[in-house]
């Protein structure tokens, strides 16, 4: 009833690959990489992720469980407090959270993913203040900051909320040519530079 795949404290590891999975109807996120997984050297690819974040109220307490299930993340893929992760060639649809959510995640490559019909599309956020003092795997202040990612040839469209959301202090580089992609008034053509939140009305050629 929680994350289908949860990678924790996976730091400075050998090159690793997670691929060819089908993940459906989880209680929490489909795939999570978190809790100080810096320099993870991990690739997540060719995976189908759908309907994560199932409404756990549908599963009341019974003779096997006395209390209600705890609600958790509802994202397709969550990368939090980590770095050096590639997300490539995945299909991420109809999840109750973001298709891909980055929180204090850097050195992230998003390439050739299809992200559609999720509550949000691709979201970049800053670190959570509580991650500095939590009881398990707290991060050092120098590890805390905004998310940074490079996006290449993704199809991110028709999500229920914004297709792309970049919180202040985060950075996204688009290196492809997403013709017609709209970011709340900013039409991205060929972008080969950082997008800084707060610039909404400018057209890049």
Coordinates of C-alpha atoms in Angstrom, one line a residue:
X1 CA 0.0 0.0 0.0
X2 CA 3.0 2.3 -0.1
X3 CA 5.6 3.0 -2.9
X4 CA 6.0 0.2 -5.4
X5 CA 9.8 0.8 -5.6
X6 CA 11.5 2.9 -2.9
X7 CA 15.3 3.7 -3.1
X8 CA 16.7 5.2 0.1
X9 CA 20.1 6.5 1.0
X10 CA 21.5 5.2 -2.3
X11 CA 24.6 7.5 -2.5
X12 CA 27.8 7.3 -4.4
X13 CA 26.8 4.0 -5.9
X14 CA 27.9 2.0 -8.9
X15 CA 26.0 2.7 -12.1
X16 CA 22.6 1.1 -11.7
X17 CA 19.6 0.6 -14.0
X18 CA 15.9 0.1 -13.2
X19 CA 14.0 -0.8 -16.3
X20 CA 11.1 -2.7 -17.9
X21 CA 8.7 -2.5 -15.0
X22 CA 4.9 -2.1 -15.0
X23 CA 3.6 -0.3 -11.9
X24 CA -0.2 0.1 -11.4
X25 CA -2.5 1.2 -8.6
X26 CA -0.1 1.8 -5.8
X27 CA -1.2 3.4 -2.5
X28 CA 1.7 5.9 -2.7
X29 CA 4.2 6.7 -5.5
X30 CA 5.2 4.4 -8.2
X31 CA 9.0 4.9 -7.9
X32 CA 10.8 7.0 -5.2
X33 CA 14.5 7.9 -4.9
X34 CA 15.0 9.7 -1.7
X35 CA 16.7 10.3 1.7
X36 CA 20.2 11.3 0.8
X37 CA 20.6 9.4 -2.5
X38 CA 23.2 11.9 -3.8
X39 CA 25.4 10.7 -6.7
X40 CA 23.0 7.8 -7.2
X41 CA 24.2 7.1 -10.7
X42 CA 20.8 5.6 -11.3
X43 CA 18.7 5.2 -14.5
X44 CA 15.0 4.7 -14.5
X45 CA 13.8 3.7 -18.0
X46 CA 11.2 1.9 -20.1
X47 CA 8.7 1.6 -17.3
X48 CA 4.9 2.1 -17.4
X49 CA 3.5 3.8 -14.3
X50 CA -0.2 4.5 -14.0
X51 CA -2.9 5.2 -11.3
X52 CA -0.5 5.7 -8.4
X53 CA -1.9 7.2 -5.3
X54 CA -5.0 5.1 -5.0
X55 CA -7.6 6.4 -2.6
X56 CA -6.8 4.3 0.5
X57 CA -10.1 5.1 2.2
X58 CA -11.5 2.4 -0.1
X59 CA -9.7 -0.1 2.1
X60 CA -11.2 0.2 5.6
X61 CA -9.7 -1.5 8.7
X62 CA -10.4 -5.2 8.9
X63 CA -9.3 -8.3 10.9
X64 CA -5.8 -8.0 9.4
X65 CA -5.3 -4.3 10.1
X66 CA -6.7 -2.4 13.0
X67 CA -6.1 1.2 11.7
X68 CA -6.5 3.1 8.5
X69 CA -3.8 3.1 5.9
X70 CA -1.6 6.2 5.9
X71 CA -1.9 8.5 2.9
X72 CA 1.4 9.2 1.1
X73 CA 2.8 10.6 -2.1
X74 CA 0.7 10.0 -5.2
X75 CA 3.3 10.8 -7.9
X76 CA 4.4 8.5 -10.7
X77 CA 8.1 9.2 -10.0
X78 CA 9.4 11.2 -7.0
X79 CA 13.0 12.2 -6.8
X80 CA 13.8 13.9 -3.4
X81 CA 17.1 14.8 -1.8
X82 CA 19.1 13.0 -4.5
X83 CA 21.3 13.7 -7.6
X84 CA 22.6 12.1 -10.8
X85 CA 19.4 10.3 -11.8
X86 CA 18.3 9.7 -15.4
X87 CA 14.6 9.2 -16.2
X88 CA 14.3 8.0 -19.7
X89 CA 11.6 6.5 -22.0
X90 CA 8.9 6.0 -19.4
X91 CA 5.2 6.3 -19.8
X92 CA 3.6 8.0 -16.8
X93 CA -0.2 8.5 -16.9
X94 CA -3.2 9.0 -14.7
X95 CA -1.5 9.4 -11.4
X96 CA -3.2 11.4 -8.6
X97 CA 0.0 13.4 -8.0
X98 CA 2.6 14.7 -10.3
X99 CA 3.8 12.5 -13.2
X100 CA 7.4 13.4 -12.2
X101 CA 8.1 15.4 -9.0
X102 CA 11.6 16.7 -8.1
X103 CA 12.3 18.0 -4.6
X104 CA 15.9 19.1 -3.9
X105 CA 17.0 16.9 -6.8
X106 CA 20.0 17.9 -9.0
X107 CA 21.8 16.5 -12.0
X108 CA 18.6 15.1 -13.3
X109 CA 18.1 14.1 -16.9
X110 CA 14.5 13.8 -18.2
X111 CA 14.6 12.3 -21.6
X112 CA 11.9 10.9 -24.0
X113 CA 9.2 10.4 -21.3
X114 CA 5.5 10.6 -21.9
X115 CA 3.7 12.3 -19.0
X116 CA -0.1 12.9 -19.4
X117 CA -3.4 12.9 -17.5
X118 CA -1.7 13.2 -14.1
X119 CA -2.7 15.8 -11.4
X120 CA 0.4 17.8 -12.5
X121 CA 2.9 17.1 -15.2
X122 CA 6.6 17.7 -14.3
X123 CA 7.2 19.6 -11.1
X124 CA 10.5 21.0 -9.7
X125 CA 10.5 22.1 -6.1
X126 CA 13.0 23.3 -3.4
X127 CA 14.1 21.3 -0.5
X128 CA 11.8 20.7 2.5
X129 CA 12.9 22.5 5.6
X130 CA 12.1 19.5 7.7
X131 CA 14.6 17.4 5.8
X132 CA 17.4 19.1 7.7
X133 CA 16.3 17.8 11.1
X134 CA 14.3 14.6 10.5
X135 CA 15.2 11.6 12.5
X136 CA 16.1 9.4 9.5
X137 CA 18.8 10.4 6.9
X138 CA 18.7 14.2 7.5
X139 CA 20.5 16.2 4.9
X140 CA 23.3 18.7 5.4
X141 CA 22.6 22.4 4.8
X142 CA 25.0 22.4 1.9
X143 CA 23.0 19.7 0.3
X144 CA 19.8 21.7 0.4
X145 CA 18.6 23.8 -2.5
X146 CA 16.4 24.0 -5.5
X147 CA 15.9 21.2 -8.0
X148 CA 17.9 21.3 -11.3
X149 CA 17.1 19.2 -14.4
X150 CA 17.7 19.0 -18.1
X151 CA 14.7 17.9 -20.3
X152 CA 15.1 16.4 -23.8
X153 CA 12.3 15.3 -26.1
X154 CA 9.6 14.7 -23.5
X155 CA 5.9 14.7 -24.3
X156 CA 4.2 16.4 -21.4
X157 CA 0.7 17.4 -22.2
X158 CA -3.0 17.2 -21.1
X159 CA -2.3 16.9 -17.4
X160 CA -5.1 18.1 -15.1
X161 CA -3.0 20.9 -13.7
X162 CA 0.1 22.6 -15.1
X163 CA 2.2 20.5 -17.5
X164 CA 5.4 22.1 -16.3
X165 CA 5.8 23.8 -12.9
X166 CA 9.1 25.2 -11.7
X167 CA 9.3 26.7 -8.2
X168 CA 11.4 29.7 -7.5
X169 CA 15.0 28.8 -7.0
X170 CA 14.8 25.8 -9.3
X171 CA 16.2 25.5 -12.8
X172 CA 15.1 23.6 -15.9
X173 CA 17.0 23.4 -19.2
X174 CA 15.1 22.4 -22.3
X175 CA 17.6 21.3 -25.0
X176 CA 15.0 20.0 -27.6
X177 CA 12.5 21.9 -29.7
X178 CA 9.1 21.4 -28.0
X179 CA 7.2 23.3 -30.6
X180 CA 4.0 24.8 -29.2
X181 CA 4.7 23.9 -25.6
X182 CA 3.0 26.4 -23.4
X183 CA 4.1 27.4 -19.9
X184 CA 1.4 29.7 -18.6
X185 CA 2.0 32.3 -21.2
X186 CA 5.6 31.5 -22.1
X187 CA 5.9 29.6 -25.4
X188 CA 9.1 27.6 -25.4
X189 CA 10.6 27.2 -28.8
X190 CA 14.3 26.2 -28.8
X191 CA 15.6 26.8 -25.3
X192 CA 19.3 26.2 -24.7
X193 CA 19.5 28.2 -21.5
X194 CA 18.2 28.1 -18.0
X195 CA 14.6 29.1 -17.4
X196 CA 14.3 31.3 -14.3
X197 CA 10.9 31.5 -12.7
X198 CA 9.3 34.9 -12.9
X199 CA 9.8 35.3 -16.6
X200 CA 6.5 34.5 -18.2
X201 CA 5.8 36.8 -21.0
X202 CA 9.0 36.5 -23.0
X203 CA 9.3 34.5 -26.2
X204 CA 12.6 32.7 -26.9
X205 CA 13.5 32.2 -30.6

